[in-house]
Amino acid sequence: MTYFACHYSYPDGDERIVALRPEHREFLARLKDEGALVASGPYVDGRGSALIILRLPEGAETTDALAVMDEDPFHREGVLAGRDIRPWNPVLSIF
């Protein structure tokens, strides 16, 4: 398997984030059901960001992870302040 770390940044006070959150969570639940989502959730430091860990088939590339995450309503509707998706190597893990 190939892992990717997806870092999201959210704009301060954007009500579109709140409005789209249920659809975003449905998207993540679908990824979990498909076996592609390892974990997701916001950072708790109040800086408006989150981490999503994907597990894609061996040999997957960043473009594959981008294609998956392009379906996220947050991205599709253009409400993210930033998004960074990078390959990740969980050397010590429980995954």
PDB file of C-alpha atoms in Angstrom:
ATOM      1  CA  MET A   1       0.000   0.000   0.000  1.00  0.00           C
ATOM      2  CA  THR A   2       1.026   3.601  -0.564  1.00  0.00           C
ATOM      3  CA  TYR A   3       0.136   6.267   2.004  1.00  0.00           C
ATOM      4  CA  PHE A   4      -0.485   9.981   1.562  1.00  0.00           C
ATOM      5  CA  ALA A   5      -0.794  12.785   4.100  1.00  0.00           C
ATOM      6  CA  CYS A   6      -3.305  15.447   3.119  1.00  0.00           C
ATOM      7  CA  HIS A   7      -3.094  18.714   5.043  1.00  0.00           C
ATOM      8  CA  TYR A   8      -6.043  21.097   4.765  1.00  0.00           C
ATOM      9  CA  SER A   9      -6.137  24.737   5.860  1.00  0.00           C
ATOM     10  CA  TYR A  10      -9.473  26.456   6.407  1.00  0.00           C
ATOM     11  CA  PRO A  11     -10.268  30.152   6.054  1.00  0.00           C
ATOM     12  CA  ASP A  12     -11.245  31.906   9.286  1.00  0.00           C
ATOM     13  CA  GLY A  13     -14.985  32.242   9.810  1.00  0.00           C
ATOM     14  CA  ASP A  14     -16.099  30.934   6.415  1.00  0.00           C
ATOM     15  CA  GLU A  15     -19.660  29.678   6.855  1.00  0.00           C
ATOM     16  CA  ARG A  16     -19.345  27.589   3.690  1.00  0.00           C
ATOM     17  CA  ILE A  17     -17.122  25.192   5.658  1.00  0.00           C
ATOM     18  CA  VAL A  18     -19.892  24.678   8.200  1.00  0.00           C
ATOM     19  CA  ALA A  19     -22.517  24.255   5.463  1.00  0.00           C
ATOM     20  CA  LEU A  20     -20.439  21.707   3.533  1.00  0.00           C
ATOM     21  CA  ARG A  21     -19.177  19.741   6.546  1.00  0.00           C
ATOM     22  CA  PRO A  22     -21.932  17.051   6.416  1.00  0.00           C
ATOM     23  CA  GLU A  23     -21.237  16.373   2.732  1.00  0.00           C
ATOM     24  CA  HIS A  24     -17.468  16.392   3.418  1.00  0.00           C
ATOM     25  CA  ARG A  25     -17.945  13.808   6.166  1.00  0.00           C
ATOM     26  CA  GLU A  26     -20.083  11.649   3.870  1.00  0.00           C
ATOM     27  CA  PHE A  27     -17.236  11.778   1.346  1.00  0.00           C
ATOM     28  CA  LEU A  28     -14.737  10.692   4.024  1.00  0.00           C
ATOM     29  CA  ALA A  29     -17.073   7.909   5.202  1.00  0.00           C
ATOM     30  CA  ARG A  30     -17.229   6.594   1.633  1.00  0.00           C
ATOM     31  CA  LEU A  31     -13.420   6.583   1.448  1.00  0.00           C
ATOM     32  CA  LYS A  32     -13.319   4.704   4.764  1.00  0.00           C
ATOM     33  CA  ASP A  33     -15.818   2.125   3.498  1.00  0.00           C
ATOM     34  CA  GLU A  34     -13.700   1.672   0.357  1.00  0.00           C
ATOM     35  CA  GLY A  35     -10.568   1.131   2.481  1.00  0.00           C
ATOM     36  CA  ALA A  36      -8.816   4.295   1.264  1.00  0.00           C
ATOM     37  CA  LEU A  37      -9.177   6.393   4.427  1.00  0.00           C
ATOM     38  CA  VAL A  38      -6.914   5.545   7.350  1.00  0.00           C
ATOM     39  CA  ALA A  39      -7.711   8.534   9.555  1.00  0.00           C
ATOM     40  CA  SER A  40      -8.949  12.107   9.407  1.00  0.00           C
ATOM     41  CA  GLY A  41      -9.621  14.963  11.740  1.00  0.00           C
ATOM     42  CA  PRO A  42      -8.873  18.538  12.660  1.00  0.00           C
ATOM     43  CA  TYR A  43      -5.814  19.691  14.502  1.00  0.00           C
ATOM     44  CA  VAL A  44      -6.847  20.940  17.940  1.00  0.00           C
ATOM     45  CA  ASP A  45      -4.549  23.965  18.112  1.00  0.00           C
ATOM     46  CA  GLY A  46      -7.217  26.350  16.789  1.00  0.00           C
ATOM     47  CA  ARG A  47      -5.311  27.213  13.612  1.00  0.00           C
ATOM     48  CA  GLY A  48      -8.008  25.996  11.219  1.00  0.00           C
ATOM     49  CA  SER A  49      -6.437  22.926   9.699  1.00  0.00           C
ATOM     50  CA  ALA A  50      -6.878  19.175   9.420  1.00  0.00           C
ATOM     51  CA  LEU A  51      -5.020  15.994   8.478  1.00  0.00           C
ATOM     52  CA  ILE A  52      -6.344  13.181   6.288  1.00  0.00           C
ATOM     53  CA  ILE A  53      -4.328   9.977   5.798  1.00  0.00           C
ATOM     54  CA  LEU A  54      -5.038   7.960   2.651  1.00  0.00           C
ATOM     55  CA  ARG A  55      -4.026   4.402   1.832  1.00  0.00           C
ATOM     56  CA  LEU A  56      -3.998   3.705  -1.899  1.00  0.00           C
ATOM     57  CA  PRO A  57      -2.816   0.675  -3.872  1.00  0.00           C
ATOM     58  CA  GLU A  58       0.917  -0.023  -4.109  1.00  0.00           C
ATOM     59  CA  GLY A  59       2.524   2.180  -6.721  1.00  0.00           C
ATOM     60  CA  ALA A  60      -0.043   4.965  -6.437  1.00  0.00           C
ATOM     61  CA  GLU A  61       1.363   8.416  -7.060  1.00  0.00           C
ATOM     62  CA  THR A  62       0.536  11.876  -5.782  1.00  0.00           C
ATOM     63  CA  THR A  63      -1.603  12.459  -8.861  1.00  0.00           C
ATOM     64  CA  ASP A  64      -3.754   9.491  -7.794  1.00  0.00           C
ATOM     65  CA  ALA A  65      -4.218  10.941  -4.305  1.00  0.00           C
ATOM     66  CA  LEU A  66      -5.035  14.339  -5.815  1.00  0.00           C
ATOM     67  CA  ALA A  67      -7.689  12.740  -8.021  1.00  0.00           C
ATOM     68  CA  VAL A  68      -9.299  11.107  -4.989  1.00  0.00           C
ATOM     69  CA  MET A  69      -9.230  14.276  -2.901  1.00  0.00           C
ATOM     70  CA  ASP A  70     -10.470  16.444  -5.777  1.00  0.00           C
ATOM     71  CA  GLU A  71     -13.853  14.810  -5.141  1.00  0.00           C
ATOM     72  CA  ASP A  72     -14.020  16.285  -1.626  1.00  0.00           C
ATOM     73  CA  PRO A  73     -16.805  18.885  -1.478  1.00  0.00           C
ATOM     74  CA  PHE A  74     -14.449  21.251   0.360  1.00  0.00           C
ATOM     75  CA  HIS A  75     -12.099  21.220  -2.636  1.00  0.00           C
ATOM     76  CA  ARG A  76     -14.803  20.988  -5.292  1.00  0.00           C
ATOM     77  CA  GLU A  77     -16.544  24.086  -3.912  1.00  0.00           C
ATOM     78  CA  GLY A  78     -13.281  26.000  -3.478  1.00  0.00           C
ATOM     79  CA  VAL A  79     -13.584  26.669   0.255  1.00  0.00           C
ATOM     80  CA  LEU A  80     -10.133  25.518   1.374  1.00  0.00           C
ATOM     81  CA  ALA A  81      -7.490  28.129   2.135  1.00  0.00           C
ATOM     82  CA  GLY A  82      -4.818  25.563   1.302  1.00  0.00           C
ATOM     83  CA  ARG A  83      -4.256  21.895   0.539  1.00  0.00           C
ATOM     84  CA  ASP A  84      -1.003  19.931   0.508  1.00  0.00           C
ATOM     85  CA  ILE A  85      -0.945  16.242  -0.437  1.00  0.00           C
ATOM     86  CA  ARG A  86       2.327  14.343  -0.101  1.00  0.00           C
ATOM     87  CA  PRO A  87       3.447  10.714  -0.059  1.00  0.00           C
ATOM     88  CA  TRP A  88       3.997   9.484   3.489  1.00  0.00           C
ATOM     89  CA  ASN A  89       6.008   6.550   4.804  1.00  0.00           C
ATOM     90  CA  PRO A  90       4.651   5.225   8.128  1.00  0.00           C
ATOM     91  CA  VAL A  91       7.884   3.530   9.250  1.00  0.00           C
ATOM     92  CA  LEU A  92       6.463   2.645  12.666  1.00  0.00           C
ATOM     93  CA  SER A  93       2.741   2.200  12.508  1.00  0.00           C
ATOM     94  CA  ILE A  94      -0.316   0.181  13.370  1.00  0.00           C
ATOM     95  CA  PHE A  95      -1.840   0.544   9.904  1.00  0.00           C
TER      96      PHE A  95
END
